[in-house]
Amino acid sequence: MRTRAASSQSFEELLSAFVEELQARWYSKTLVKHARAMLGRFFAERREHCQREDRRAALRSLLFVAVGLALSLGANYAVGRFESLPLFADFMLIPSWFFVWSGFESYVDSRGEFGRKKKYYGALSLARIAFRDLEGYEGGLSEAGAPKR
């Protein structure tokens, strides 16, 4: 009778351990799927954010150029309309060129920066993400924390 009780108890322990292992594997797979989806969404959202910032920077640059050109044209119109202000056009040339060149500089600088970021996050959002259990990895880890090959 004792052997039966012992084998019965070990069967229950074995069954319990098996159920726990199944739950752990299911939880692990669910967690990995969820983490992959979250990372994919994160990278896609970062790419979209960079696209919005790129458009915003381009519009800001266009606004600077438009303000500069409007100042220059407005000063020339005012001098033509009111002939008593000949130095006004020369004076307004400084801020108008400042706005025009600041707009162009901003456009050129932001295009390169946001272009690189959009490309980077676009590639990451399309990447296949895989997780590896480094604790159970037979090769171990190198000093830098990367798997040894």
Coordinates of C-alpha atoms in Angstrom, one line a residue:
M1 CA 0.0 0.0 0.0
R2 CA 2.9 2.3 0.7
T3 CA 4.3 1.9 -2.7
R4 CA 1.0 2.8 -4.3
A5 CA 0.7 5.9 -2.1
A6 CA 4.2 7.0 -3.0
S7 CA 3.7 6.4 -6.7
S8 CA 0.4 8.1 -6.6
Q9 CA 1.9 11.1 -4.8
S10 CA 4.8 11.3 -7.3
F11 CA 2.3 11.1 -10.2
E12 CA 0.5 14.0 -8.8
E13 CA 3.7 15.9 -8.3
L14 CA 4.8 15.0 -11.8
L15 CA 1.4 16.1 -13.2
S16 CA 1.6 19.3 -11.2
A17 CA 5.1 20.0 -12.5
F18 CA 4.0 19.3 -16.1
V19 CA 1.0 21.7 -15.8
E20 CA 3.3 24.4 -14.3
E21 CA 5.8 23.9 -17.2
L22 CA 2.9 24.1 -19.8
Q23 CA 1.7 27.3 -18.1
A24 CA 5.2 28.8 -18.0
R25 CA 5.7 28.0 -21.7
W26 CA 2.3 29.4 -22.7
Y27 CA 3.0 32.5 -20.6
S28 CA 6.5 32.8 -22.2
K29 CA 5.2 32.5 -25.8
T30 CA 2.4 35.0 -25.1
L31 CA 4.8 37.4 -23.5
V32 CA 7.2 37.1 -26.5
K33 CA 4.4 37.7 -29.0
H34 CA 3.2 40.7 -27.0
A35 CA 6.8 42.1 -26.8
R36 CA 7.3 41.6 -30.5
A37 CA 4.1 43.5 -31.3
M38 CA 4.9 46.3 -28.9
L39 CA 8.4 46.7 -30.3
G40 CA 7.0 46.7 -33.8
R41 CA 4.5 49.4 -32.9
F42 CA 7.1 51.4 -31.1
F43 CA 9.4 51.6 -34.1
A44 CA 6.5 52.3 -36.4
E45 CA 5.3 55.1 -34.1
R46 CA 8.9 56.6 -33.9
R47 CA 9.1 56.5 -37.8
E48 CA 5.7 58.3 -38.0
H49 CA 6.9 60.8 -35.4
C50 CA 10.0 61.5 -37.4
Q51 CA 7.9 62.0 -40.5
R52 CA 5.7 64.5 -38.7
E53 CA 8.7 66.4 -37.4
D54 CA 10.2 66.4 -40.9
R55 CA 7.1 68.0 -42.3
R56 CA 6.9 70.4 -39.4
A57 CA 10.6 71.4 -40.0
A58 CA 10.0 71.8 -43.7
L59 CA 6.9 74.1 -43.1
R60 CA 8.9 76.1 -40.5
S61 CA 11.7 76.6 -43.1
L62 CA 9.2 77.6 -45.8
L63 CA 7.7 80.1 -43.3
F64 CA 11.1 81.6 -42.6
V65 CA 11.8 82.0 -46.4
A66 CA 8.3 83.4 -47.0
V67 CA 8.8 86.0 -44.2
G68 CA 12.2 87.0 -45.5
L69 CA 10.8 87.4 -49.0
A70 CA 7.8 89.3 -47.8
L71 CA 10.0 91.7 -45.8
S72 CA 12.2 92.4 -48.9
L73 CA 9.2 92.9 -51.2
G74 CA 7.4 95.0 -48.6
A75 CA 10.4 97.2 -48.1
N76 CA 10.8 97.7 -51.9
Y77 CA 7.1 98.4 -52.2
A78 CA 7.2 100.9 -49.4
V79 CA 10.2 102.7 -50.9
G80 CA 8.5 102.8 -54.3
R81 CA 5.2 104.1 -52.8
F82 CA 6.8 106.5 -50.4
E83 CA 9.9 108.0 -52.0
S84 CA 10.9 109.7 -48.8
L85 CA 12.3 106.4 -47.3
P86 CA 15.2 105.3 -49.6
L87 CA 17.3 103.8 -46.8
F88 CA 14.4 101.7 -45.5
A89 CA 14.9 99.1 -48.3
D90 CA 18.6 98.8 -47.5
F91 CA 17.8 98.5 -43.7
M92 CA 15.2 95.8 -44.3
L93 CA 17.6 93.9 -46.5
I94 CA 19.4 92.6 -43.3
P95 CA 16.4 90.9 -41.6
S96 CA 15.0 89.7 -44.9
W97 CA 18.3 87.9 -45.8
F98 CA 18.4 86.5 -42.2
F99 CA 15.0 84.9 -42.6
V100 CA 15.7 83.6 -46.1
W101 CA 19.0 82.0 -45.2
S102 CA 17.9 80.7 -41.8
G103 CA 15.0 79.0 -43.6
F104 CA 17.3 77.4 -46.1
E105 CA 19.8 76.3 -43.5
S106 CA 17.0 74.8 -41.3
Y107 CA 15.6 73.0 -44.3
V108 CA 19.0 71.5 -45.3
D109 CA 19.9 70.5 -41.7
S110 CA 16.6 68.9 -40.8
R111 CA 16.3 66.9 -44.1
G112 CA 19.5 65.0 -43.4
E113 CA 18.7 64.4 -39.7
F114 CA 15.1 63.3 -40.1
G115 CA 15.9 61.3 -43.3
R116 CA 18.4 59.2 -41.4
K117 CA 16.0 58.7 -38.5
K118 CA 13.1 57.8 -40.7
K119 CA 15.2 55.2 -42.6
Y120 CA 16.5 53.7 -39.3
Y121 CA 13.1 53.4 -37.6
G122 CA 11.5 52.2 -40.9
A123 CA 14.0 49.4 -41.1
L124 CA 13.5 48.5 -37.4
S125 CA 9.7 48.5 -37.7
L126 CA 10.0 46.0 -40.6
A127 CA 12.6 43.8 -38.9
R128 CA 11.9 40.3 -37.7
I129 CA 12.4 40.3 -33.9
A130 CA 13.6 37.2 -32.2
F131 CA 14.3 36.6 -28.5
R132 CA 16.9 34.2 -27.2
D133 CA 17.2 32.8 -23.7
L134 CA 20.8 33.8 -22.9
E135 CA 20.8 32.0 -19.5
G136 CA 20.2 28.7 -21.2
Y137 CA 22.4 29.4 -24.1
E138 CA 25.2 26.8 -24.3
G139 CA 27.8 29.2 -25.8
G140 CA 27.5 31.6 -22.9
L141 CA 28.1 35.3 -23.1
S142 CA 31.1 37.2 -24.1
E143 CA 32.5 40.0 -21.9
A144 CA 30.5 42.5 -23.9
G145 CA 27.2 40.6 -23.1
A146 CA 26.8 39.3 -26.7
P147 CA 26.4 35.6 -27.3
K148 CA 29.7 33.8 -28.1
R149 CA 29.9 32.1 -31.5

